[in-house]
Amino acid sequence: MSIQWFPGHMTQARKKAGETLAVADVVVEVLDARLPQASSNPMIHELRVFRQRPCLKLLNKADLADPEATKAWLAYFDAQPGVKAVAISCKKASDVARIPGLAQKLAPHRNDAVKPLRLMIMGIPNVGKSTLMNALVKKKVAAVGDQPAVTKTQQRIDISNRLTLYDTPGMLWPKIDHPIDGLMLAASHAVGINAYIDEEVGTWLANYLLEVYPKLLMARYGFATEGMDAVGVIEAIAKKRGCVIKGRGGELDMERAAAILILDYRSGALGRISLETPALRASRQAELKAAGKLPVNPDLAVDDGKA
């Protein structure tokens, strides 16, 4: 299954972002802490490297992610030149309050009313950019919704005479080369619902959870996972939650059960889960390379050593 989603407004958003980046000092890239590299848009990397801008990577939703995996990602990103990474929850005022100071350290020459610090907030859809903007400004200035691509236009906000923010629409890239990236993005609600089928995404998620977090499945749904495959997990959830298709003789509604699993992952009801680690991503990349399916964009790998 290859998941692709690139609404028309994203082309214009990319062009506008490139223009604005010329006057910004620091790129603040908001990532999903559960899939930090998969939720990092390679176009953002290309734009900021071209303009030679430092990057503050915010691993948002860290309260939903596996803390050990997050620790590994922070070390990975911090090892890159011009990059500082921090794990946060945009819903926590204390976390958001740290961001201007962290960004300031990446651009120490912009630190007064004559040369105010100019931050460009970037990221893929539905990672929390609008929530971050509203928290930074301390009032609602950006639309927040539970569907990706709510924000479609760029805006500038002068917080003070020393700090300016540029908010950009969520941008994906035209072709998601890594199939598992597409599945992770769909599971995490970063692509539109018309771009994927719940049962296919849920089955992939169930397989991953069986391999990495089987105890969380057992704790949430109350069934033993030993000897079970991904389809069996979806079937078991359907039975536990009474997901049947009306008028079909008790036939299980696998699509509805898969949607329940996905929602429980997204909300954190399943527990703290990360869908990738630097080591796991490198392993997946090696498998693609061996199969002759290596993505053409090196920024989809974790072993390229580039910021």
PDB file of C-alpha atoms in Angstrom:
ATOM      1  CA  MET A   1       0.000   0.000   0.000  1.00  0.00           C
ATOM      2  CA  SER A   2       1.434   3.387  -1.043  1.00  0.00           C
ATOM      3  CA  ILE A   3      -0.137   6.369   0.725  1.00  0.00           C
ATOM      4  CA  GLN A   4       0.125   9.750  -1.004  1.00  0.00           C
ATOM      5  CA  TRP A   5      -1.588  13.027  -0.084  1.00  0.00           C
ATOM      6  CA  PHE A   6      -0.610  16.425  -1.498  1.00  0.00           C
ATOM      7  CA  PRO A   7      -3.546  18.890  -1.689  1.00  0.00           C
ATOM      8  CA  GLY A   8      -3.180  21.741  -4.176  1.00  0.00           C
ATOM      9  CA  HIS A   9      -2.680  24.472  -1.569  1.00  0.00           C
ATOM     10  CA  MET A  10       0.582  22.828  -0.443  1.00  0.00           C
ATOM     11  CA  THR A  11       2.354  23.763  -3.694  1.00  0.00           C
ATOM     12  CA  GLN A  12       1.649  27.451  -3.094  1.00  0.00           C
ATOM     13  CA  ALA A  13       2.511  27.036   0.594  1.00  0.00           C
ATOM     14  CA  ARG A  14       5.935  25.674  -0.311  1.00  0.00           C
ATOM     15  CA  LYS A  15       6.646  28.611  -2.639  1.00  0.00           C
ATOM     16  CA  LYS A  16       5.580  31.138  -0.013  1.00  0.00           C
ATOM     17  CA  ALA A  17       7.627  29.365   2.664  1.00  0.00           C
ATOM     18  CA  GLY A  18      10.731  29.619   0.515  1.00  0.00           C
ATOM     19  CA  GLU A  19      10.231  33.377   0.167  1.00  0.00           C
ATOM     20  CA  THR A  20       9.618  33.953   3.874  1.00  0.00           C
ATOM     21  CA  LEU A  21      12.577  31.843   4.934  1.00  0.00           C
ATOM     22  CA  ALA A  22      14.827  34.439   3.329  1.00  0.00           C
ATOM     23  CA  VAL A  23      13.979  36.846   6.178  1.00  0.00           C
ATOM     24  CA  ALA A  24      13.624  34.306   9.022  1.00  0.00           C
ATOM     25  CA  ASP A  25      16.458  33.577  11.443  1.00  0.00           C
ATOM     26  CA  VAL A  26      15.529  30.146  12.814  1.00  0.00           C
ATOM     27  CA  VAL A  27      13.304  27.357  11.528  1.00  0.00           C
ATOM     28  CA  VAL A  28      11.198  25.881  14.317  1.00  0.00           C
ATOM     29  CA  GLU A  29      10.177  22.507  12.918  1.00  0.00           C
ATOM     30  CA  VAL A  30       7.360  20.773  14.777  1.00  0.00           C
ATOM     31  CA  LEU A  31       7.575  16.979  14.596  1.00  0.00           C
ATOM     32  CA  ASP A  32       5.436  14.165  15.973  1.00  0.00           C
ATOM     33  CA  ALA A  33       7.557  12.632  18.756  1.00  0.00           C
ATOM     34  CA  ARG A  34       6.142   9.191  17.936  1.00  0.00           C
ATOM     35  CA  LEU A  35       7.642   9.285  14.418  1.00  0.00           C
ATOM     36  CA  PRO A  36      10.178  12.125  14.344  1.00  0.00           C
ATOM     37  CA  GLN A  37      11.960  11.353  11.087  1.00  0.00           C
ATOM     38  CA  ALA A  38       8.890  10.174   9.209  1.00  0.00           C
ATOM     39  CA  SER A  39       7.136  13.412  10.199  1.00  0.00           C
ATOM     40  CA  SER A  40      10.050  15.573   9.027  1.00  0.00           C
ATOM     41  CA  ASN A  41       9.319  17.054   5.608  1.00  0.00           C
ATOM     42  CA  PRO A  42      12.423  16.774   3.373  1.00  0.00           C
ATOM     43  CA  MET A  43      11.333  19.955   1.575  1.00  0.00           C
ATOM     44  CA  ILE A  44      11.780  21.866   4.843  1.00  0.00           C
ATOM     45  CA  HIS A  45      15.297  20.452   5.100  1.00  0.00           C
ATOM     46  CA  GLU A  46      16.067  21.553   1.536  1.00  0.00           C
ATOM     47  CA  LEU A  47      14.708  25.068   2.050  1.00  0.00           C
ATOM     48  CA  ARG A  48      16.533  25.775   5.297  1.00  0.00           C
ATOM     49  CA  VAL A  49      19.836  24.289   4.102  1.00  0.00           C
ATOM     50  CA  PHE A  50      19.641  26.436   0.972  1.00  0.00           C
ATOM     51  CA  ARG A  51      19.158  29.506   3.177  1.00  0.00           C
ATOM     52  CA  GLN A  52      21.656  28.217   5.755  1.00  0.00           C
ATOM     53  CA  ARG A  53      19.234  28.551   8.645  1.00  0.00           C
ATOM     54  CA  PRO A  54      19.582  26.708  11.974  1.00  0.00           C
ATOM     55  CA  CYS A  55      16.739  24.505  13.110  1.00  0.00           C
ATOM     56  CA  LEU A  56      15.009  23.963  16.440  1.00  0.00           C
ATOM     57  CA  LYS A  57      13.252  20.608  16.188  1.00  0.00           C
ATOM     58  CA  LEU A  58      10.309  20.260  18.566  1.00  0.00           C
ATOM     59  CA  LEU A  59       9.323  16.658  19.231  1.00  0.00           C
ATOM     60  CA  ASN A  60       5.728  17.458  20.081  1.00  0.00           C
ATOM     61  CA  LYS A  61       3.268  15.036  21.687  1.00  0.00           C
ATOM     62  CA  ALA A  62       6.183  13.643  23.695  1.00  0.00           C
ATOM     63  CA  ASP A  63       3.683  12.679  26.387  1.00  0.00           C
ATOM     64  CA  LEU A  64       2.274  10.113  23.923  1.00  0.00           C
ATOM     65  CA  ALA A  65       5.643   8.730  22.801  1.00  0.00           C
ATOM     66  CA  ASP A  66       7.872   6.048  24.280  1.00  0.00           C
ATOM     67  CA  PRO A  67      10.347   8.010  26.448  1.00  0.00           C
ATOM     68  CA  GLU A  68      13.284   5.735  25.595  1.00  0.00           C
ATOM     69  CA  ALA A  69      12.705   6.167  21.879  1.00  0.00           C
ATOM     70  CA  THR A  70      12.399   9.925  22.336  1.00  0.00           C
ATOM     71  CA  LYS A  71      15.697  10.012  24.205  1.00  0.00           C
ATOM     72  CA  ALA A  72      17.384   8.241  21.284  1.00  0.00           C
ATOM     73  CA  TRP A  73      15.903  10.699  18.777  1.00  0.00           C
ATOM     74  CA  LEU A  74      17.025  13.726  20.766  1.00  0.00           C
ATOM     75  CA  ALA A  75      20.584  12.420  20.779  1.00  0.00           C
ATOM     76  CA  TYR A  76      20.393  11.719  17.053  1.00  0.00           C
ATOM     77  CA  PHE A  77      19.146  15.188  16.098  1.00  0.00           C
ATOM     78  CA  ASP A  78      21.447  17.025  18.528  1.00  0.00           C
ATOM     79  CA  ALA A  79      24.421  15.401  16.815  1.00  0.00           C
ATOM     80  CA  GLN A  80      23.548  17.220  13.578  1.00  0.00           C
ATOM     81  CA  PRO A  81      25.180  20.613  12.883  1.00  0.00           C
ATOM     82  CA  GLY A  82      22.947  23.636  13.335  1.00  0.00           C
ATOM     83  CA  VAL A  83      20.210  21.594  15.001  1.00  0.00           C
ATOM     84  CA  LYS A  84      18.812  21.561  18.522  1.00  0.00           C
ATOM     85  CA  ALA A  85      16.054  19.116  19.482  1.00  0.00           C
ATOM     86  CA  VAL A  86      13.728  19.204  22.470  1.00  0.00           C
ATOM     87  CA  ALA A  87      10.813  17.002  23.529  1.00  0.00           C
ATOM     88  CA  ILE A  88       7.680  18.942  24.431  1.00  0.00           C
ATOM     89  CA  SER A  89       3.920  18.969  24.655  1.00  0.00           C
ATOM     90  CA  CYS A  90       2.482  22.104  23.066  1.00  0.00           C
ATOM     91  CA  LYS A  91      -0.397  21.816  25.530  1.00  0.00           C
ATOM     92  CA  LYS A  92       1.968  22.483  28.457  1.00  0.00           C
ATOM     93  CA  ALA A  93       2.643  26.174  29.037  1.00  0.00           C
ATOM     94  CA  SER A  94       5.971  25.452  30.734  1.00  0.00           C
ATOM     95  CA  ASP A  95       7.216  23.548  27.678  1.00  0.00           C
ATOM     96  CA  VAL A  96       6.155  26.277  25.260  1.00  0.00           C
ATOM     97  CA  ALA A  97       7.756  28.985  27.408  1.00  0.00           C
ATOM     98  CA  ARG A  98      11.191  27.444  26.769  1.00  0.00           C
ATOM     99  CA  ILE A  99      11.017  27.744  22.992  1.00  0.00           C
ATOM    100  CA  PRO A 100      12.011  31.415  22.419  1.00  0.00           C
ATOM    101  CA  GLY A 101      15.077  31.005  24.637  1.00  0.00           C
ATOM    102  CA  LEU A 102      16.148  27.813  22.884  1.00  0.00           C
ATOM    103  CA  ALA A 103      15.716  29.448  19.483  1.00  0.00           C
ATOM    104  CA  GLN A 104      17.640  32.516  20.640  1.00  0.00           C
ATOM    105  CA  LYS A 105      20.708  30.373  21.307  1.00  0.00           C
ATOM    106  CA  LEU A 106      20.683  29.333  17.636  1.00  0.00           C
ATOM    107  CA  ALA A 107      20.707  32.980  16.500  1.00  0.00           C
ATOM    108  CA  PRO A 108      22.553  34.939  19.212  1.00  0.00           C
ATOM    109  CA  HIS A 109      23.053  37.909  16.875  1.00  0.00           C
ATOM    110  CA  ARG A 110      19.272  38.611  16.849  1.00  0.00           C
ATOM    111  CA  ASN A 111      18.631  39.759  20.388  1.00  0.00           C
ATOM    112  CA  ASP A 112      17.273  43.314  20.600  1.00  0.00           C
ATOM    113  CA  ALA A 113      14.625  45.697  19.249  1.00  0.00           C
ATOM    114  CA  VAL A 114      16.863  46.651  16.339  1.00  0.00           C
ATOM    115  CA  LYS A 115      17.389  43.034  15.325  1.00  0.00           C
ATOM    116  CA  PRO A 116      14.378  41.061  16.622  1.00  0.00           C
ATOM    117  CA  LEU A 117      14.427  37.284  16.518  1.00  0.00           C
ATOM    118  CA  ARG A 118      12.346  35.978  13.611  1.00  0.00           C
ATOM    119  CA  LEU A 119      11.083  32.411  13.968  1.00  0.00           C
ATOM    120  CA  MET A 120       9.460  30.416  11.179  1.00  0.00           C
ATOM    121  CA  ILE A 121       7.128  27.680  12.457  1.00  0.00           C
ATOM    122  CA  MET A 122       7.056  24.765  10.018  1.00  0.00           C
ATOM    123  CA  GLY A 123       5.980  21.146   9.918  1.00  0.00           C
ATOM    124  CA  ILE A 124       3.661  18.612   8.333  1.00  0.00           C
ATOM    125  CA  PRO A 125      -0.123  18.704   8.932  1.00  0.00           C
ATOM    126  CA  ASN A 126      -1.589  17.924  12.333  1.00  0.00           C
ATOM    127  CA  VAL A 127       1.607  17.864  14.402  1.00  0.00           C
ATOM    128  CA  GLY A 128       0.547  20.756  16.632  1.00  0.00           C
ATOM    129  CA  LYS A 129       1.787  23.922  14.898  1.00  0.00           C
ATOM    130  CA  SER A 130      -1.436  25.841  15.465  1.00  0.00           C
ATOM    131  CA  THR A 131      -1.592  24.781  19.108  1.00  0.00           C
ATOM    132  CA  LEU A 132       1.999  25.955  19.483  1.00  0.00           C
ATOM    133  CA  MET A 133       1.277  29.311  17.853  1.00  0.00           C
ATOM    134  CA  ASN A 134      -1.707  29.962  20.088  1.00  0.00           C
ATOM    135  CA  ALA A 135       0.326  29.044  23.163  1.00  0.00           C
ATOM    136  CA  LEU A 136       3.230  31.296  22.173  1.00  0.00           C
ATOM    137  CA  VAL A 137       0.978  34.278  21.461  1.00  0.00           C
ATOM    138  CA  LYS A 138      -1.280  33.430  24.436  1.00  0.00           C
ATOM    139  CA  LYS A 139      -4.454  33.844  22.433  1.00  0.00           C
ATOM    140  CA  LYS A 140      -6.161  32.120  19.521  1.00  0.00           C
ATOM    141  CA  VAL A 141      -4.476  33.253  16.331  1.00  0.00           C
ATOM    142  CA  ALA A 142      -4.449  29.954  14.443  1.00  0.00           C
ATOM    143  CA  ALA A 143      -7.290  27.540  13.722  1.00  0.00           C
ATOM    144  CA  VAL A 144      -7.007  24.234  15.546  1.00  0.00           C
ATOM    145  CA  GLY A 145      -8.807  21.083  14.406  1.00  0.00           C
ATOM    146  CA  ASP A 146      -8.588  17.309  14.518  1.00  0.00           C
ATOM    147  CA  GLN A 147      -8.226  17.056  10.738  1.00  0.00           C
ATOM    148  CA  PRO A 148      -4.924  17.665   8.916  1.00  0.00           C
ATOM    149  CA  ALA A 149      -4.338  20.810   6.833  1.00  0.00           C
ATOM    150  CA  VAL A 150      -6.656  23.096   8.815  1.00  0.00           C
ATOM    151  CA  THR A 151      -4.246  26.024   8.308  1.00  0.00           C
ATOM    152  CA  LYS A 152      -3.962  26.939   4.618  1.00  0.00           C
ATOM    153  CA  THR A 153      -2.381  30.405   4.646  1.00  0.00           C
ATOM    154  CA  GLN A 154       0.760  31.898   6.126  1.00  0.00           C
ATOM    155  CA  GLN A 155       0.632  34.642   8.740  1.00  0.00           C
ATOM    156  CA  ARG A 156       3.085  36.928  10.552  1.00  0.00           C
ATOM    157  CA  ILE A 157       2.658  37.765  14.223  1.00  0.00           C
ATOM    158  CA  ASP A 158       4.787  40.307  16.108  1.00  0.00           C
ATOM    159  CA  ILE A 159       4.786  39.060  19.697  1.00  0.00           C
ATOM    160  CA  SER A 160       7.010  41.941  20.834  1.00  0.00           C
ATOM    161  CA  ASN A 161       9.592  44.304  19.397  1.00  0.00           C
ATOM    162  CA  ARG A 162      12.131  41.514  19.936  1.00  0.00           C
ATOM    163  CA  LEU A 163      10.245  38.478  18.620  1.00  0.00           C
ATOM    164  CA  THR A 164       8.343  37.820  15.375  1.00  0.00           C
ATOM    165  CA  LEU A 165       6.667  34.553  14.371  1.00  0.00           C
ATOM    166  CA  TYR A 166       5.786  33.297  10.916  1.00  0.00           C
ATOM    167  CA  ASP A 167       3.158  30.548  10.934  1.00  0.00           C
ATOM    168  CA  THR A 168       3.029  28.325   7.849  1.00  0.00           C
ATOM    169  CA  PRO A 169       0.471  25.775   6.633  1.00  0.00           C
ATOM    170  CA  GLY A 170       1.242  22.120   7.200  1.00  0.00           C
ATOM    171  CA  MET A 171       3.137  20.747   4.222  1.00  0.00           C
ATOM    172  CA  LEU A 172       3.712  17.201   3.072  1.00  0.00           C
ATOM    173  CA  TRP A 173       5.873  16.411   0.079  1.00  0.00           C
ATOM    174  CA  PRO A 174       4.660  15.324  -3.384  1.00  0.00           C
ATOM    175  CA  LYS A 175       5.819  11.706  -3.163  1.00  0.00           C
ATOM    176  CA  ILE A 176       6.245   9.655   0.020  1.00  0.00           C
ATOM    177  CA  ASP A 177       8.946   7.229  -1.092  1.00  0.00           C
ATOM    178  CA  HIS A 178       9.084   5.057   2.007  1.00  0.00           C
ATOM    179  CA  PRO A 179       5.862   2.938   2.205  1.00  0.00           C
ATOM    180  CA  ILE A 180       6.117   2.556   5.977  1.00  0.00           C
ATOM    181  CA  ASP A 181       6.354   6.340   6.332  1.00  0.00           C
ATOM    182  CA  GLY A 182       2.976   6.617   4.646  1.00  0.00           C
ATOM    183  CA  LEU A 183       1.470   4.087   7.034  1.00  0.00           C
ATOM    184  CA  MET A 184       2.943   5.822  10.076  1.00  0.00           C
ATOM    185  CA  LEU A 185       1.696   9.215   8.871  1.00  0.00           C
ATOM    186  CA  ALA A 186      -1.787   7.820   8.253  1.00  0.00           C
ATOM    187  CA  ALA A 187      -1.908   6.110  11.648  1.00  0.00           C
ATOM    188  CA  SER A 188      -0.880   9.390  13.275  1.00  0.00           C
ATOM    189  CA  HIS A 189      -3.504  11.459  11.409  1.00  0.00           C
ATOM    190  CA  ALA A 190      -1.095  13.519   9.299  1.00  0.00           C
ATOM    191  CA  VAL A 191      -2.810  12.745   5.980  1.00  0.00           C
ATOM    192  CA  GLY A 192      -6.407  13.159   4.857  1.00  0.00           C
ATOM    193  CA  ILE A 193      -8.829  10.293   5.506  1.00  0.00           C
ATOM    194  CA  ASN A 194      -9.452   9.912   1.767  1.00  0.00           C
ATOM    195  CA  ALA A 195      -5.827   8.856   1.259  1.00  0.00           C
ATOM    196  CA  TYR A 196      -5.974   5.549   3.128  1.00  0.00           C
ATOM    197  CA  ILE A 197      -8.167   2.666   4.272  1.00  0.00           C
ATOM    198  CA  ASP A 198      -8.525   2.197   8.025  1.00  0.00           C
ATOM    199  CA  GLU A 199      -8.313  -1.591   7.840  1.00  0.00           C
ATOM    200  CA  GLU A 200      -5.002  -1.545   5.952  1.00  0.00           C
ATOM    201  CA  VAL A 201      -3.432   1.025   8.263  1.00  0.00           C
ATOM    202  CA  GLY A 202      -4.884  -0.681  11.339  1.00  0.00           C
ATOM    203  CA  THR A 203      -3.514  -4.052  10.245  1.00  0.00           C
ATOM    204  CA  TRP A 204      -0.019  -2.602   9.847  1.00  0.00           C
ATOM    205  CA  LEU A 205      -0.319  -0.911  13.244  1.00  0.00           C
ATOM    206  CA  ALA A 206      -1.535  -4.134  14.865  1.00  0.00           C
ATOM    207  CA  ASN A 207       1.453  -6.022  13.458  1.00  0.00           C
ATOM    208  CA  TYR A 208       3.868  -3.403  14.780  1.00  0.00           C
ATOM    209  CA  LEU A 209       2.256  -3.408  18.217  1.00  0.00           C
ATOM    210  CA  LEU A 210       2.425  -7.194  18.346  1.00  0.00           C
ATOM    211  CA  GLU A 211       6.153  -7.023  17.715  1.00  0.00           C
ATOM    212  CA  VAL A 212       7.046  -4.081  19.960  1.00  0.00           C
ATOM    213  CA  TYR A 213       4.233  -3.381  22.455  1.00  0.00           C
ATOM    214  CA  PRO A 214       2.216  -6.609  22.942  1.00  0.00           C
ATOM    215  CA  LYS A 215       1.639  -5.888  26.636  1.00  0.00           C
ATOM    216  CA  LEU A 216      -0.104  -2.630  25.791  1.00  0.00           C
ATOM    217  CA  LEU A 217      -2.503  -4.486  23.502  1.00  0.00           C
ATOM    218  CA  MET A 218      -3.293  -6.980  26.244  1.00  0.00           C
ATOM    219  CA  ALA A 219      -3.786  -4.245  28.834  1.00  0.00           C
ATOM    220  CA  ARG A 220      -6.111  -2.213  26.624  1.00  0.00           C
ATOM    221  CA  TYR A 221      -8.289  -4.950  25.127  1.00  0.00           C
ATOM    222  CA  GLY A 222      -8.012  -7.817  27.568  1.00  0.00           C
ATOM    223  CA  PHE A 223      -6.960 -10.660  25.265  1.00  0.00           C
ATOM    224  CA  ALA A 224      -3.766 -12.711  25.068  1.00  0.00           C
ATOM    225  CA  THR A 225      -1.657 -11.969  21.985  1.00  0.00           C
ATOM    226  CA  GLU A 226       0.458 -15.131  21.948  1.00  0.00           C
ATOM    227  CA  GLY A 227       0.239 -16.883  18.597  1.00  0.00           C
ATOM    228  CA  MET A 228      -1.884 -14.060  17.169  1.00  0.00           C
ATOM    229  CA  ASP A 229      -1.240 -12.252  13.891  1.00  0.00           C
ATOM    230  CA  ALA A 230      -2.283  -8.724  12.911  1.00  0.00           C
ATOM    231  CA  VAL A 231      -5.600  -9.783  11.371  1.00  0.00           C
ATOM    232  CA  GLY A 232      -6.307 -11.769  14.525  1.00  0.00           C
ATOM    233  CA  VAL A 233      -5.786  -8.623  16.611  1.00  0.00           C
ATOM    234  CA  ILE A 234      -8.341  -6.684  14.551  1.00  0.00           C
ATOM    235  CA  GLU A 235     -10.788  -9.598  14.802  1.00  0.00           C
ATOM    236  CA  ALA A 236     -10.323  -9.792  18.559  1.00  0.00           C
ATOM    237  CA  ILE A 237     -10.945  -6.058  18.935  1.00  0.00           C
ATOM    238  CA  ALA A 238     -14.093  -6.401  16.798  1.00  0.00           C
ATOM    239  CA  LYS A 239     -15.393  -9.153  19.092  1.00  0.00           C
ATOM    240  CA  LYS A 240     -14.506  -7.271  22.266  1.00  0.00           C
ATOM    241  CA  ARG A 241     -16.133  -4.037  21.091  1.00  0.00           C
ATOM    242  CA  GLY A 242     -19.134  -5.588  19.362  1.00  0.00           C
ATOM    243  CA  CYS A 243     -18.170  -4.475  15.877  1.00  0.00           C
ATOM    244  CA  VAL A 244     -20.532  -6.378  13.589  1.00  0.00           C
ATOM    245  CA  ILE A 245     -22.107  -5.493  10.248  1.00  0.00           C
ATOM    246  CA  LYS A 246     -25.878  -5.211  10.520  1.00  0.00           C
ATOM    247  CA  GLY A 247     -27.848  -7.688   8.487  1.00  0.00           C
ATOM    248  CA  ARG A 248     -24.784  -9.810   7.700  1.00  0.00           C
ATOM    249  CA  GLY A 249     -25.336 -12.648  10.160  1.00  0.00           C
ATOM    250  CA  GLY A 250     -22.901 -11.400  12.772  1.00  0.00           C
ATOM    251  CA  GLU A 251     -20.050 -10.735  10.320  1.00  0.00           C
ATOM    252  CA  LEU A 252     -17.303  -8.756  12.026  1.00  0.00           C
ATOM    253  CA  ASP A 253     -16.847  -5.118  10.993  1.00  0.00           C
ATOM    254  CA  MET A 254     -13.073  -5.137  10.523  1.00  0.00           C
ATOM    255  CA  GLU A 255     -12.951  -1.554   9.250  1.00  0.00           C
ATOM    256  CA  ARG A 256     -14.634  -0.241  12.395  1.00  0.00           C
ATOM    257  CA  ALA A 257     -12.399  -2.336  14.658  1.00  0.00           C
ATOM    258  CA  ALA A 258      -9.298  -1.058  12.847  1.00  0.00           C
ATOM    259  CA  ALA A 259     -10.535   2.509  13.329  1.00  0.00           C
ATOM    260  CA  ILE A 260     -10.875   1.843  17.071  1.00  0.00           C
ATOM    261  CA  LEU A 261      -7.266   0.645  17.244  1.00  0.00           C
ATOM    262  CA  ILE A 262      -6.016   3.672  15.312  1.00  0.00           C
ATOM    263  CA  LEU A 263      -7.970   6.083  17.504  1.00  0.00           C
ATOM    264  CA  ASP A 264      -6.688   4.432  20.685  1.00  0.00           C
ATOM    265  CA  TYR A 265      -3.138   4.868  19.399  1.00  0.00           C
ATOM    266  CA  ARG A 266      -3.699   8.506  18.416  1.00  0.00           C
ATOM    267  CA  SER A 267      -5.302   9.462  21.713  1.00  0.00           C
ATOM    268  CA  GLY A 268      -2.741   7.683  23.875  1.00  0.00           C
ATOM    269  CA  ALA A 269      -5.366   5.292  25.271  1.00  0.00           C
ATOM    270  CA  LEU A 270      -3.079   2.395  24.323  1.00  0.00           C
ATOM    271  CA  GLY A 271      -0.135   3.883  26.193  1.00  0.00           C
ATOM    272  CA  ARG A 272       3.089   5.623  25.219  1.00  0.00           C
ATOM    273  CA  ILE A 273       4.091   4.327  21.799  1.00  0.00           C
ATOM    274  CA  SER A 274       6.751   5.290  19.261  1.00  0.00           C
ATOM    275  CA  LEU A 275       6.519   3.953  15.720  1.00  0.00           C
ATOM    276  CA  GLU A 276      10.222   4.339  14.949  1.00  0.00           C
ATOM    277  CA  THR A 277      13.614   4.712  16.571  1.00  0.00           C
ATOM    278  CA  PRO A 278      16.884   5.719  14.889  1.00  0.00           C
ATOM    279  CA  ALA A 279      18.015   2.075  14.957  1.00  0.00           C
ATOM    280  CA  LEU A 280      14.724   0.743  13.607  1.00  0.00           C
ATOM    281  CA  ARG A 281      14.648   3.312  10.845  1.00  0.00           C
ATOM    282  CA  ALA A 282      18.198   2.442   9.822  1.00  0.00           C
ATOM    283  CA  SER A 283      17.195  -1.227   9.737  1.00  0.00           C
ATOM    284  CA  ARG A 284      14.164  -0.486   7.565  1.00  0.00           C
ATOM    285  CA  GLN A 285      16.369   1.610   5.298  1.00  0.00           C
ATOM    286  CA  ALA A 286      18.852  -1.246   4.944  1.00  0.00           C
ATOM    287  CA  GLU A 287      16.024  -3.592   3.948  1.00  0.00           C
ATOM    288  CA  LEU A 288      14.881  -1.170   1.260  1.00  0.00           C
ATOM    289  CA  LYS A 289      18.423  -0.829  -0.033  1.00  0.00           C
ATOM    290  CA  ALA A 290      18.860  -4.594  -0.203  1.00  0.00           C
ATOM    291  CA  ALA A 291      15.587  -4.856  -2.126  1.00  0.00           C
ATOM    292  CA  GLY A 292      16.627  -2.093  -4.525  1.00  0.00           C
ATOM    293  CA  LYS A 293      13.846   0.204  -3.260  1.00  0.00           C
ATOM    294  CA  LEU A 294      15.909   2.842  -1.500  1.00  0.00           C
ATOM    295  CA  PRO A 295      14.066   6.202  -1.492  1.00  0.00           C
ATOM    296  CA  VAL A 296      15.623   8.731  -3.822  1.00  0.00           C
ATOM    297  CA  ASN A 297      15.581  11.411  -1.122  1.00  0.00           C
ATOM    298  CA  PRO A 298      18.415  10.802   1.366  1.00  0.00           C
ATOM    299  CA  ASP A 299      16.616  12.824   4.053  1.00  0.00           C
ATOM    300  CA  LEU A 300      14.281   9.855   4.543  1.00  0.00           C
ATOM    301  CA  ALA A 301      17.205   7.959   6.046  1.00  0.00           C
ATOM    302  CA  VAL A 302      18.688   8.415   9.491  1.00  0.00           C
ATOM    303  CA  ASP A 303      22.239   7.499   8.625  1.00  0.00           C
ATOM    304  CA  ASP A 304      23.067  10.279   6.153  1.00  0.00           C
ATOM    305  CA  GLY A 305      24.629  12.511   8.804  1.00  0.00           C
ATOM    306  CA  LYS A 306      23.116  15.684   7.391  1.00  0.00           C
ATOM    307  CA  ALA A 307      21.229  18.409   9.221  1.00  0.00           C
TER     308      ALA A 307
END
